[in-house]
PDB file of C-alpha atoms in Angstrom:
ATOM      1  CA  MET P   1     -47.727 147.044 -41.940  1.00  0.00           C
ATOM      2  CA  ASP P   2     -46.727 150.642 -42.671  1.00  0.00           C
ATOM      3  CA  LYS P   3     -46.596 152.933 -39.665  1.00  0.00           C
ATOM      4  CA  LYS P   4     -49.339 155.539 -39.622  1.00  0.00           C
ATOM      5  CA  PRO P   5     -47.990 159.095 -39.824  1.00  0.00           C
ATOM      6  CA  THR P   6     -48.457 161.224 -36.724  1.00  0.00           C
ATOM      7  CA  VAL P   7     -49.704 164.776 -37.204  1.00  0.00           C
ATOM      8  CA  VAL P   8     -49.787 167.435 -34.477  1.00  0.00           C
ATOM      9  CA  VAL P   9     -52.469 170.015 -35.337  1.00  0.00           C
ATOM     10  CA  ALA P  10     -52.285 173.379 -33.557  1.00  0.00           C
ATOM     11  CA  LEU P  11     -55.602 175.250 -33.598  1.00  0.00           C
ATOM     12  CA  GLY P  12     -55.349 179.010 -33.313  1.00  0.00           C
ATOM     13  CA  HIS P  13     -57.714 181.507 -31.719  1.00  0.00           C
ATOM     14  CA  ARG P  14     -60.011 181.695 -34.753  1.00  0.00           C
ATOM     15  CA  ALA P  15     -60.725 177.975 -34.519  1.00  0.00           C
ATOM     16  CA  LEU P  16     -62.516 178.545 -31.205  1.00  0.00           C
ATOM     17  CA  GLY P  17     -64.259 181.922 -31.288  1.00  0.00           C
ATOM     18  CA  ASN P  18     -64.739 184.230 -28.290  1.00  0.00           C
ATOM     19  CA  THR P  19     -68.075 183.268 -26.709  1.00  0.00           C
ATOM     20  CA  PHE P  20     -69.882 180.019 -25.863  1.00  0.00           C
ATOM     21  CA  PRO P  21     -72.053 180.102 -29.023  1.00  0.00           C
ATOM     22  CA  GLU P  22     -69.114 181.145 -31.219  1.00  0.00           C
ATOM     23  CA  GLN P  23     -66.995 178.316 -29.815  1.00  0.00           C
ATOM     24  CA  LYS P  24     -69.735 175.763 -30.444  1.00  0.00           C
ATOM     25  CA  SER P  25     -69.954 176.853 -34.083  1.00  0.00           C
ATOM     26  CA  ALA P  26     -66.198 177.284 -34.626  1.00  0.00           C
ATOM     27  CA  THR P  27     -65.300 173.847 -33.285  1.00  0.00           C
ATOM     28  CA  LYS P  28     -67.599 172.260 -35.882  1.00  0.00           C
ATOM     29  CA  GLU P  29     -65.521 173.859 -38.643  1.00  0.00           C
ATOM     30  CA  ALA P  30     -62.273 172.830 -36.953  1.00  0.00           C
ATOM     31  CA  ALA P  31     -63.629 169.278 -36.637  1.00  0.00           C
ATOM     32  CA  LYS P  32     -64.040 169.052 -40.428  1.00  0.00           C
ATOM     33  CA  ALA P  33     -60.360 169.910 -40.922  1.00  0.00           C
ATOM     34  CA  ILE P  34     -59.333 167.345 -38.293  1.00  0.00           C
ATOM     35  CA  ALA P  35     -61.536 164.668 -39.883  1.00  0.00           C
ATOM     36  CA  ASP P  36     -59.976 165.378 -43.281  1.00  0.00           C
ATOM     37  CA  ILE P  37     -56.525 164.595 -41.846  1.00  0.00           C
ATOM     38  CA  VAL P  38     -57.812 161.491 -40.041  1.00  0.00           C
ATOM     39  CA  GLU P  39     -59.321 160.232 -43.309  1.00  0.00           C
ATOM     40  CA  THR P  40     -55.843 160.167 -44.868  1.00  0.00           C
ATOM     41  CA  GLY P  41     -54.890 157.514 -42.307  1.00  0.00           C
ATOM     42  CA  ALA P  42     -52.918 159.719 -39.915  1.00  0.00           C
ATOM     43  CA  ASN P  43     -52.843 159.630 -36.126  1.00  0.00           C
ATOM     44  CA  VAL P  44     -53.775 163.098 -34.872  1.00  0.00           C
ATOM     45  CA  VAL P  45     -52.896 165.016 -31.713  1.00  0.00           C
ATOM     46  CA  ILE P  46     -54.506 168.435 -31.257  1.00  0.00           C
ATOM     47  CA  THR P  47     -53.292 171.470 -29.335  1.00  0.00           C
ATOM     48  CA  HIS P  48     -55.237 174.719 -29.164  1.00  0.00           C
ATOM     49  CA  SER P  49     -55.311 178.345 -28.134  1.00  0.00           C
ATOM     50  CA  ASN P  50     -57.356 179.610 -25.173  1.00  0.00           C
ATOM     51  CA  SER P  51     -56.712 183.365 -24.989  1.00  0.00           C
ATOM     52  CA  PRO P  52     -60.302 184.710 -24.906  1.00  0.00           C
ATOM     53  CA  GLN P  53     -61.551 181.750 -22.863  1.00  0.00           C
ATOM     54  CA  VAL P  54     -58.942 181.898 -20.104  1.00  0.00           C
ATOM     55  CA  GLY P  55     -59.361 185.675 -19.865  1.00  0.00           C
ATOM     56  CA  MET P  56     -63.123 185.305 -19.539  1.00  0.00           C
ATOM     57  CA  ILE P  57     -62.815 182.647 -16.820  1.00  0.00           C
ATOM     58  CA  HIS P  58     -60.189 184.590 -14.897  1.00  0.00           C
ATOM     59  CA  MET P  59     -62.245 187.791 -15.006  1.00  0.00           C
ATOM     60  CA  ALA P  60     -65.526 186.099 -14.089  1.00  0.00           C
ATOM     61  CA  MET P  61     -64.071 184.176 -11.147  1.00  0.00           C
ATOM     62  CA  ASN P  62     -62.241 187.192  -9.770  1.00  0.00           C
ATOM     63  CA  GLU P  63     -65.254 189.489 -10.186  1.00  0.00           C
ATOM     64  CA  PHE P  64     -67.298 186.953  -8.239  1.00  0.00           C
ATOM     65  CA  ALA P  65     -64.673 186.797  -5.490  1.00  0.00           C
ATOM     66  CA  THR P  66     -64.564 190.611  -5.309  1.00  0.00           C
ATOM     67  CA  ASN P  67     -68.295 190.729  -4.640  1.00  0.00           C
ATOM     68  CA  HIS P  68     -68.430 187.723  -2.288  1.00  0.00           C
ATOM     69  CA  GLU P  69     -65.954 187.924   0.566  1.00  0.00           C
ATOM     70  CA  GLU P  70     -66.237 184.224   1.391  1.00  0.00           C
ATOM     71  CA  TYR P  71     -64.660 183.297  -1.972  1.00  0.00           C
ATOM     72  CA  THR P  72     -61.016 183.655  -3.022  1.00  0.00           C
ATOM     73  CA  GLN P  73     -59.413 184.941  -6.216  1.00  0.00           C
ATOM     74  CA  CYS P  74     -58.785 182.464  -9.054  1.00  0.00           C
ATOM     75  CA  PRO P  75     -55.120 181.753  -9.900  1.00  0.00           C
ATOM     76  CA  MET P  76     -54.133 181.834 -13.583  1.00  0.00           C
ATOM     77  CA  SER P  77     -53.196 178.146 -13.486  1.00  0.00           C
ATOM     78  CA  VAL P  78     -56.700 177.204 -12.304  1.00  0.00           C
ATOM     79  CA  ALA P  79     -58.313 179.374 -15.009  1.00  0.00           C
ATOM     80  CA  SER P  80     -56.092 177.639 -17.572  1.00  0.00           C
ATOM     81  CA  ALA P  81     -57.201 174.203 -16.325  1.00  0.00           C
ATOM     82  CA  MET P  82     -60.871 175.227 -16.543  1.00  0.00           C
ATOM     83  CA  SER P  83     -60.407 176.482 -20.110  1.00  0.00           C
ATOM     84  CA  GLN P  84     -58.771 173.196 -21.156  1.00  0.00           C
ATOM     85  CA  GLY P  85     -61.779 171.323 -19.819  1.00  0.00           C
ATOM     86  CA  TYR P  86     -64.584 173.194 -21.528  1.00  0.00           C
ATOM     87  CA  ILE P  87     -62.725 173.760 -24.823  1.00  0.00           C
ATOM     88  CA  GLY P  88     -61.839 170.069 -24.900  1.00  0.00           C
ATOM     89  CA  TYR P  89     -65.473 169.211 -24.221  1.00  0.00           C
ATOM     90  CA  ASP P  90     -66.702 171.135 -27.272  1.00  0.00           C
ATOM     91  CA  LEU P  91     -63.836 170.018 -29.498  1.00  0.00           C
ATOM     92  CA  GLN P  92     -64.013 166.303 -28.746  1.00  0.00           C
ATOM     93  CA  ASN P  93     -67.786 166.220 -29.230  1.00  0.00           C
ATOM     94  CA  ALA P  94     -67.554 168.136 -32.525  1.00  0.00           C
ATOM     95  CA  ILE P  95     -64.800 165.831 -33.818  1.00  0.00           C
ATOM     96  CA  ARG P  96     -66.648 162.706 -32.687  1.00  0.00           C
ATOM     97  CA  ALA P  97     -69.825 163.807 -34.477  1.00  0.00           C
ATOM     98  CA  GLU P  98     -67.966 164.712 -37.673  1.00  0.00           C
ATOM     99  CA  LEU P  99     -66.150 161.369 -37.743  1.00  0.00           C
ATOM    100  CA  ILE P 100     -69.351 159.382 -37.174  1.00  0.00           C
ATOM    101  CA  THR P 101     -71.063 161.163 -40.078  1.00  0.00           C
ATOM    102  CA  ARG P 102     -68.162 159.950 -42.249  1.00  0.00           C
ATOM    103  CA  GLY P 103     -68.429 156.389 -40.980  1.00  0.00           C
ATOM    104  CA  ILE P 104     -65.276 156.643 -38.865  1.00  0.00           C
ATOM    105  CA  TYR P 105     -65.466 155.283 -35.323  1.00  0.00           C
ATOM    106  CA  LYS P 106     -62.444 156.536 -33.415  1.00  0.00           C
ATOM    107  CA  PRO P 107     -62.263 157.617 -29.758  1.00  0.00           C
ATOM    108  CA  VAL P 108     -61.447 161.257 -28.950  1.00  0.00           C
ATOM    109  CA  SER P 109     -59.977 162.141 -25.550  1.00  0.00           C
ATOM    110  CA  THR P 110     -59.003 165.371 -23.821  1.00  0.00           C
ATOM    111  CA  VAL P 111     -56.000 165.292 -21.491  1.00  0.00           C
ATOM    112  CA  LEU P 112     -55.692 167.983 -18.818  1.00  0.00           C
ATOM    113  CA  THR P 113     -52.053 168.884 -19.458  1.00  0.00           C
ATOM    114  CA  GLN P 114     -49.448 170.509 -17.239  1.00  0.00           C
ATOM    115  CA  VAL P 115     -46.215 171.928 -18.652  1.00  0.00           C
ATOM    116  CA  LEU P 116     -43.070 172.461 -16.625  1.00  0.00           C
ATOM    117  CA  VAL P 117     -41.450 175.903 -16.831  1.00  0.00           C
ATOM    118  CA  ASP P 118     -38.176 177.208 -15.431  1.00  0.00           C
ATOM    119  CA  PRO P 119     -38.736 179.564 -12.450  1.00  0.00           C
ATOM    120  CA  TYR P 120     -35.601 181.436 -13.564  1.00  0.00           C
ATOM    121  CA  ASP P 121     -36.829 181.935 -17.129  1.00  0.00           C
ATOM    122  CA  GLU P 122     -36.087 185.537 -18.137  1.00  0.00           C
ATOM    123  CA  ALA P 123     -39.755 185.949 -19.115  1.00  0.00           C
ATOM    124  CA  PHE P 124     -40.689 186.142 -15.425  1.00  0.00           C
ATOM    125  CA  TYR P 125     -38.628 189.322 -15.135  1.00  0.00           C
ATOM    126  CA  GLU P 126     -40.273 190.909 -18.178  1.00  0.00           C
ATOM    127  CA  PRO P 127     -43.977 189.912 -18.304  1.00  0.00           C
ATOM    128  CA  SER P 128     -45.538 190.603 -21.698  1.00  0.00           C
ATOM    129  CA  LYS P 129     -48.870 188.749 -22.048  1.00  0.00           C
ATOM    130  CA  ILE P 130     -51.900 190.970 -21.385  1.00  0.00           C
ATOM    131  CA  ILE P 131     -54.828 189.230 -19.678  1.00  0.00           C
ATOM    132  CA  GLY P 132     -58.196 190.063 -18.111  1.00  0.00           C
ATOM    133  CA  ARG P 133     -60.397 193.133 -18.240  1.00  0.00           C
ATOM    134  CA  VAL P 134     -59.498 196.816 -18.037  1.00  0.00           C
ATOM    135  CA  LEU P 135     -58.808 197.868 -14.422  1.00  0.00           C
ATOM    136  CA  THR P 136     -59.216 201.176 -12.634  1.00  0.00           C
ATOM    137  CA  LYS P 137     -56.183 202.871 -11.034  1.00  0.00           C
ATOM    138  CA  GLU P 138     -57.282 201.626  -7.608  1.00  0.00           C
ATOM    139  CA  GLU P 139     -57.678 198.058  -8.855  1.00  0.00           C
ATOM    140  CA  ALA P 140     -54.306 198.209 -10.621  1.00  0.00           C
ATOM    141  CA  ASP P 141     -52.623 199.436  -7.429  1.00  0.00           C
ATOM    142  CA  ALA P 142     -54.229 196.557  -5.516  1.00  0.00           C
ATOM    143  CA  GLU P 143     -52.880 194.062  -8.069  1.00  0.00           C
ATOM    144  CA  GLU P 144     -49.370 195.476  -7.739  1.00  0.00           C
ATOM    145  CA  LYS P 145     -49.586 195.237  -3.949  1.00  0.00           C
ATOM    146  CA  LYS P 146     -50.287 191.513  -4.400  1.00  0.00           C
ATOM    147  CA  GLY P 147     -47.097 191.210  -6.459  1.00  0.00           C
ATOM    148  CA  ASN P 148     -48.775 191.154  -9.861  1.00  0.00           C
ATOM    149  CA  PHE P 149     -47.769 193.263 -12.859  1.00  0.00           C
ATOM    150  CA  VAL P 150     -49.997 195.734 -14.682  1.00  0.00           C
ATOM    151  CA  THR P 151     -49.618 197.936 -17.746  1.00  0.00           C
ATOM    152  CA  LYS P 152     -51.397 201.128 -18.769  1.00  0.00           C
ATOM    153  CA  VAL P 153     -53.806 200.711 -21.706  1.00  0.00           C
ATOM    154  CA  GLU P 154     -56.541 202.790 -23.275  1.00  0.00           C
ATOM    155  CA  GLY P 155     -59.209 203.313 -20.642  1.00  0.00           C
ATOM    156  CA  GLY P 156     -57.169 202.160 -17.647  1.00  0.00           C
ATOM    157  CA  TYR P 157     -54.851 199.281 -16.795  1.00  0.00           C
ATOM    158  CA  ARG P 158     -54.611 195.537 -17.464  1.00  0.00           C
ATOM    159  CA  ARG P 159     -52.674 192.712 -15.879  1.00  0.00           C
ATOM    160  CA  ILE P 160     -49.651 191.277 -17.653  1.00  0.00           C
ATOM    161  CA  VAL P 161     -48.101 187.878 -17.007  1.00  0.00           C
ATOM    162  CA  ALA P 162     -44.939 186.099 -18.098  1.00  0.00           C
ATOM    163  CA  SER P 163     -44.689 183.870 -21.166  1.00  0.00           C
ATOM    164  CA  PRO P 164     -41.926 181.368 -20.278  1.00  0.00           C
ATOM    165  CA  LYS P 165     -40.687 178.672 -22.648  1.00  0.00           C
ATOM    166  CA  PRO P 166     -42.028 175.133 -22.111  1.00  0.00           C
ATOM    167  CA  LYS P 167     -39.497 172.678 -20.692  1.00  0.00           C
ATOM    168  CA  GLU P 168     -41.396 169.405 -20.233  1.00  0.00           C
ATOM    169  CA  ILE P 169     -44.900 168.054 -20.827  1.00  0.00           C
ATOM    170  CA  ILE P 170     -45.896 166.334 -17.584  1.00  0.00           C
ATOM    171  CA  GLU P 171     -48.600 164.077 -19.062  1.00  0.00           C
ATOM    172  CA  ILE P 172     -46.612 163.060 -22.171  1.00  0.00           C
ATOM    173  CA  ASP P 173     -46.698 159.339 -21.282  1.00  0.00           C
ATOM    174  CA  ALA P 174     -50.499 159.383 -21.013  1.00  0.00           C
ATOM    175  CA  ILE P 175     -50.739 161.163 -24.374  1.00  0.00           C
ATOM    176  CA  LYS P 176     -48.426 158.583 -25.987  1.00  0.00           C
ATOM    177  CA  ALA P 177     -50.482 155.728 -24.529  1.00  0.00           C
ATOM    178  CA  LEU P 178     -53.722 157.128 -25.961  1.00  0.00           C
ATOM    179  CA  LEU P 179     -52.087 157.709 -29.323  1.00  0.00           C
ATOM    180  CA  LYS P 180     -50.761 154.145 -29.361  1.00  0.00           C
ATOM    181  CA  ASP P 181     -54.334 153.000 -28.683  1.00  0.00           C
ATOM    182  CA  ASN P 182     -55.425 154.694 -31.926  1.00  0.00           C
ATOM    183  CA  GLN P 183     -57.199 157.590 -30.210  1.00  0.00           C
ATOM    184  CA  ILE P 184     -57.357 161.237 -31.230  1.00  0.00           C
ATOM    185  CA  VAL P 185     -55.892 163.290 -28.379  1.00  0.00           C
ATOM    186  CA  ILE P 186     -56.652 166.905 -27.437  1.00  0.00           C
ATOM    187  CA  CYS P 187     -53.981 168.257 -25.089  1.00  0.00           C
ATOM    188  CA  CYS P 188     -51.766 171.190 -24.044  1.00  0.00           C
ATOM    189  CA  GLY P 189     -54.690 173.611 -24.371  1.00  0.00           C
ATOM    190  CA  GLY P 190     -53.585 177.237 -24.211  1.00  0.00           C
ATOM    191  CA  GLY P 191     -49.949 176.151 -24.103  1.00  0.00           C
ATOM    192  CA  GLY P 192     -50.606 173.860 -21.137  1.00  0.00           C
ATOM    193  CA  ILE P 193     -51.014 174.699 -17.461  1.00  0.00           C
ATOM    194  CA  PRO P 194     -47.649 176.246 -16.478  1.00  0.00           C
ATOM    195  CA  VAL P 195     -46.245 174.599 -13.354  1.00  0.00           C
ATOM    196  CA  MET P 196     -42.997 174.670 -11.364  1.00  0.00           C
ATOM    197  CA  GLU P 197     -41.543 171.885  -9.251  1.00  0.00           C
ATOM    198  CA  GLN P 198     -41.474 172.235  -5.462  1.00  0.00           C
ATOM    199  CA  GLY P 199     -40.111 168.955  -4.152  1.00  0.00           C
ATOM    200  CA  VAL P 200     -42.625 166.310  -5.240  1.00  0.00           C
ATOM    201  CA  ASP P 201     -45.334 168.921  -5.793  1.00  0.00           C
ATOM    202  CA  LEU P 202     -46.187 170.908  -8.894  1.00  0.00           C
ATOM    203  CA  ARG P 203     -47.167 174.529  -8.231  1.00  0.00           C
ATOM    204  CA  GLY P 204     -49.127 176.570 -10.776  1.00  0.00           C
ATOM    205  CA  ALA P 205     -47.285 179.584 -12.176  1.00  0.00           C
ATOM    206  CA  SER P 206     -48.866 182.952 -12.984  1.00  0.00           C
ATOM    207  CA  ALA P 207     -47.946 182.719 -16.647  1.00  0.00           C
ATOM    208  CA  VAL P 208     -49.147 181.864 -20.145  1.00  0.00           C
ATOM    209  CA  ILE P 209     -47.078 179.522 -22.315  1.00  0.00           C
ATOM    210  CA  GLU P 210     -46.875 180.316 -26.026  1.00  0.00           C
ATOM    211  CA  LYS P 211     -49.242 177.866 -27.741  1.00  0.00           C
ATOM    212  CA  ASP P 212     -47.091 177.473 -30.853  1.00  0.00           C
ATOM    213  CA  LEU P 213     -43.970 176.594 -28.870  1.00  0.00           C
ATOM    214  CA  ILE P 214     -45.745 173.864 -26.895  1.00  0.00           C
ATOM    215  CA  SER P 215     -47.124 172.496 -30.165  1.00  0.00           C
ATOM    216  CA  GLY P 216     -43.582 172.258 -31.507  1.00  0.00           C
ATOM    217  CA  LEU P 217     -42.380 170.552 -28.337  1.00  0.00           C
ATOM    218  CA  MET P 218     -45.300 168.116 -28.502  1.00  0.00           C
ATOM    219  CA  ALA P 219     -44.415 167.233 -32.096  1.00  0.00           C
ATOM    220  CA  ILE P 220     -40.791 166.623 -31.065  1.00  0.00           C
ATOM    221  CA  GLU P 221     -41.759 164.471 -28.059  1.00  0.00           C
ATOM    222  CA  LEU P 222     -44.051 162.320 -30.224  1.00  0.00           C
ATOM    223  CA  ASN P 223     -41.484 162.088 -33.043  1.00  0.00           C
ATOM    224  CA  ALA P 224     -44.302 163.281 -35.296  1.00  0.00           C
ATOM    225  CA  ASP P 225     -44.121 163.396 -39.074  1.00  0.00           C
ATOM    226  CA  CYS P 226     -45.919 166.707 -39.479  1.00  0.00           C
ATOM    227  CA  LEU P 227     -46.658 169.813 -37.422  1.00  0.00           C
ATOM    228  CA  MET P 228     -49.662 171.660 -38.833  1.00  0.00           C
ATOM    229  CA  ILE P 229     -50.325 175.156 -37.487  1.00  0.00           C
ATOM    230  CA  LEU P 230     -53.804 176.373 -38.434  1.00  0.00           C
ATOM    231  CA  THR P 231     -54.097 180.131 -38.214  1.00  0.00           C
ATOM    232  CA  SER P 232     -55.924 183.097 -39.805  1.00  0.00           C
ATOM    233  CA  VAL P 233     -54.043 183.169 -43.139  1.00  0.00           C
ATOM    234  CA  ASP P 234     -53.966 180.660 -46.000  1.00  0.00           C
ATOM    235  CA  ALA P 235     -50.176 180.958 -46.260  1.00  0.00           C
ATOM    236  CA  VAL P 236     -47.287 182.990 -44.840  1.00  0.00           C
ATOM    237  CA  ALA P 237     -46.234 186.100 -46.753  1.00  0.00           C
ATOM    238  CA  LEU P 238     -43.065 188.180 -46.849  1.00  0.00           C
ATOM    239  CA  ASN P 239     -43.512 191.957 -46.641  1.00  0.00           C
ATOM    240  CA  PHE P 240     -47.006 191.261 -45.316  1.00  0.00           C
ATOM    241  CA  ARG P 241     -49.718 193.721 -46.408  1.00  0.00           C
ATOM    242  CA  SER P 242     -47.373 195.754 -48.601  1.00  0.00           C
ATOM    243  CA  GLU P 243     -47.161 196.259 -52.365  1.00  0.00           C
ATOM    244  CA  SER P 244     -44.226 193.831 -52.484  1.00  0.00           C
ATOM    245  CA  GLU P 245     -46.012 191.072 -50.555  1.00  0.00           C
ATOM    246  CA  LYS P 246     -44.825 187.591 -51.568  1.00  0.00           C
ATOM    247  CA  VAL P 247     -46.649 184.433 -50.544  1.00  0.00           C
ATOM    248  CA  LEU P 248     -44.424 181.550 -49.454  1.00  0.00           C
ATOM    249  CA  GLY P 249     -45.138 178.024 -50.682  1.00  0.00           C
ATOM    250  CA  LYS P 250     -42.614 175.263 -49.985  1.00  0.00           C
ATOM    251  CA  ILE P 251     -39.404 176.523 -48.355  1.00  0.00           C
ATOM    252  CA  ASP P 252     -36.547 174.891 -46.463  1.00  0.00           C
ATOM    253  CA  THR P 253     -35.261 175.592 -42.966  1.00  0.00           C
ATOM    254  CA  LYS P 254     -32.300 177.628 -44.248  1.00  0.00           C
ATOM    255  CA  GLN P 255     -34.626 179.980 -46.106  1.00  0.00           C
ATOM    256  CA  ALA P 256     -36.956 180.163 -43.116  1.00  0.00           C
ATOM    257  CA  ARG P 257     -34.123 181.199 -40.797  1.00  0.00           C
ATOM    258  CA  SER P 258     -32.964 183.885 -43.206  1.00  0.00           C
ATOM    259  CA  TYR P 259     -36.480 185.368 -43.270  1.00  0.00           C
ATOM    260  CA  MET P 260     -36.560 185.378 -39.471  1.00  0.00           C
ATOM    261  CA  GLU P 261     -33.212 187.203 -39.386  1.00  0.00           C
ATOM    262  CA  GLU P 262     -34.726 189.831 -41.688  1.00  0.00           C
ATOM    263  CA  ASP P 263     -37.457 190.416 -39.048  1.00  0.00           C
ATOM    264  CA  GLN P 264     -40.135 189.453 -41.558  1.00  0.00           C
ATOM    265  CA  PHE P 265     -42.430 188.018 -38.889  1.00  0.00           C
ATOM    266  CA  GLU P 266     -44.242 189.795 -36.079  1.00  0.00           C
ATOM    267  CA  ARG P 267     -43.342 188.862 -32.511  1.00  0.00           C
ATOM    268  CA  GLY P 268     -46.218 187.230 -30.666  1.00  0.00           C
ATOM    269  CA  SER P 269     -47.894 186.375 -33.974  1.00  0.00           C
ATOM    270  CA  MET P 270     -46.122 184.671 -36.912  1.00  0.00           C
ATOM    271  CA  LEU P 271     -42.630 184.565 -35.350  1.00  0.00           C
ATOM    272  CA  PRO P 272     -43.394 181.904 -32.686  1.00  0.00           C
ATOM    273  CA  LYS P 273     -45.029 179.775 -35.390  1.00  0.00           C
ATOM    274  CA  PHE P 274     -41.799 179.798 -37.391  1.00  0.00           C
ATOM    275  CA  GLU P 275     -39.722 179.133 -34.267  1.00  0.00           C
ATOM    276  CA  ALA P 276     -41.853 176.112 -33.397  1.00  0.00           C
ATOM    277  CA  ALA P 277     -41.755 174.851 -36.991  1.00  0.00           C
ATOM    278  CA  LEU P 278     -37.971 175.143 -37.252  1.00  0.00           C
ATOM    279  CA  ASN P 279     -37.290 173.591 -33.843  1.00  0.00           C
ATOM    280  CA  PHE P 280     -39.327 170.576 -34.951  1.00  0.00           C
ATOM    281  CA  VAL P 281     -38.270 170.165 -38.588  1.00  0.00           C
ATOM    282  CA  GLU P 282     -34.532 170.573 -37.996  1.00  0.00           C
ATOM    283  CA  LEU P 283     -34.474 167.532 -35.693  1.00  0.00           C
ATOM    284  CA  GLY P 284     -35.596 164.980 -38.295  1.00  0.00           C
ATOM    285  CA  LYS P 285     -35.019 163.861 -41.861  1.00  0.00           C
ATOM    286  CA  ASN P 286     -38.581 163.476 -43.111  1.00  0.00           C
ATOM    287  CA  ARG P 287     -40.359 166.016 -40.948  1.00  0.00           C
ATOM    288  CA  ARG P 288     -42.370 168.911 -42.303  1.00  0.00           C
ATOM    289  CA  ALA P 289     -44.274 171.837 -40.839  1.00  0.00           C
ATOM    290  CA  ILE P 290     -47.297 173.478 -42.451  1.00  0.00           C
ATOM    291  CA  ILE P 291     -48.788 176.901 -41.733  1.00  0.00           C
ATOM    292  CA  THR P 292     -52.225 177.551 -43.238  1.00  0.00           C
ATOM    293  CA  SER P 293     -55.885 178.240 -42.432  1.00  0.00           C
ATOM    294  CA  ILE P 294     -58.603 175.794 -41.369  1.00  0.00           C
ATOM    295  CA  PRO P 295     -60.422 175.860 -44.753  1.00  0.00           C
ATOM    296  CA  ARG P 296     -57.141 175.051 -46.543  1.00  0.00           C
ATOM    297  CA  ALA P 297     -55.925 172.378 -44.113  1.00  0.00           C
ATOM    298  CA  LYS P 298     -56.650 169.354 -46.308  1.00  0.00           C
ATOM    299  CA  ALA P 299     -55.156 170.929 -49.426  1.00  0.00           C
ATOM    300  CA  ALA P 300     -52.070 172.018 -47.486  1.00  0.00           C
ATOM    301  CA  TYR P 301     -51.583 168.558 -46.003  1.00  0.00           C
ATOM    302  CA  ILE P 302     -51.394 167.017 -49.474  1.00  0.00           C
ATOM    303  CA  GLY P 303     -49.042 169.745 -50.689  1.00  0.00           C
ATOM    304  CA  LYS P 304     -51.450 171.912 -52.682  1.00  0.00           C
ATOM    305  CA  ALA P 305     -51.778 174.970 -50.422  1.00  0.00           C
ATOM    306  CA  GLY P 306     -50.268 176.775 -47.453  1.00  0.00           C
ATOM    307  CA  THR P 307     -46.646 177.313 -46.487  1.00  0.00           C
ATOM    308  CA  GLU P 308     -44.605 174.131 -45.991  1.00  0.00           C
ATOM    309  CA  ILE P 309     -41.204 174.048 -44.268  1.00  0.00           C
ATOM    310  CA  VAL P 310     -38.846 171.108 -44.850  1.00  0.00           C
ATOM    311  CA  ASN P 311     -35.312 170.335 -43.674  1.00  0.00           C
ATOM    312  CA  SER P 312     -32.685 171.979 -45.907  1.00  0.00           C
ATOM    313  CA  LEU P 313     -30.217 169.153 -45.173  1.00  0.00           C
ATOM    314  CA  TYR P 314     -32.365 166.558 -46.926  1.00  0.00           C
ATOM    315  CA  ASN P 315     -34.128 168.530 -49.665  1.00  0.00           C
TER     316      ASN P 315
END
């Protein structure tokens, strides 16, 4: 029997919305794209963003603690875990319902996922990810006294945290077991819960892992056939939003690296998607990475849309 291809699908921010009602609606659209890939006969593992959700949880919990002295502040790692839970809840139910309407009966599971980071990662010395609500000067000073970092923004200040690179997916064996059992797996939400080793314990880090990089690492760990990054554009473009804009179709890793060296892609946006794609594709002969939007996912998977990156050594 032929081995089923494994596809890692990374859902971006737009696949989830910003509020509870938006998320409920958005996950139904994402579920259609996932079901389309499942219908081709592929095994699917899903990662997802959590930026608005984790910020909302962190702000709500800390506001509550500020106004109720008997409660403590919520660490970023705990907020990340909470976001994985409720996003996974909506996603797995939406996917299950979509599959059943198509006559497909396949279990969907969410795995609360921790990701090991290096405490000496340079990112901890230069935090860059903005989180939470706008703070007053007094609140910002209080955060700095606690050892946290803040940055000045329009209207006040906001917290910033590190974005270290993922080193190891702690629950990878559980994810592999579920995949082997023919289940759809939702994992590494928001880049995973960043943790550091302290003896036998894992301690949550005040950080946010780049979602695209963990998706690439997941694809590598699973020896996947395809990494599909679903974002806000139908395909990647050079000279984006200029008169000389050029949409990229199928390209190889050598071309992709040359475009990165030309600084064609914005840091914190398209650049990490290309980094994740290249890290994955360059390690295998028949691997491919696809960058496209949710509505174009099916067409891109069968080679009729989106930007596809393949290994230059074998193409």
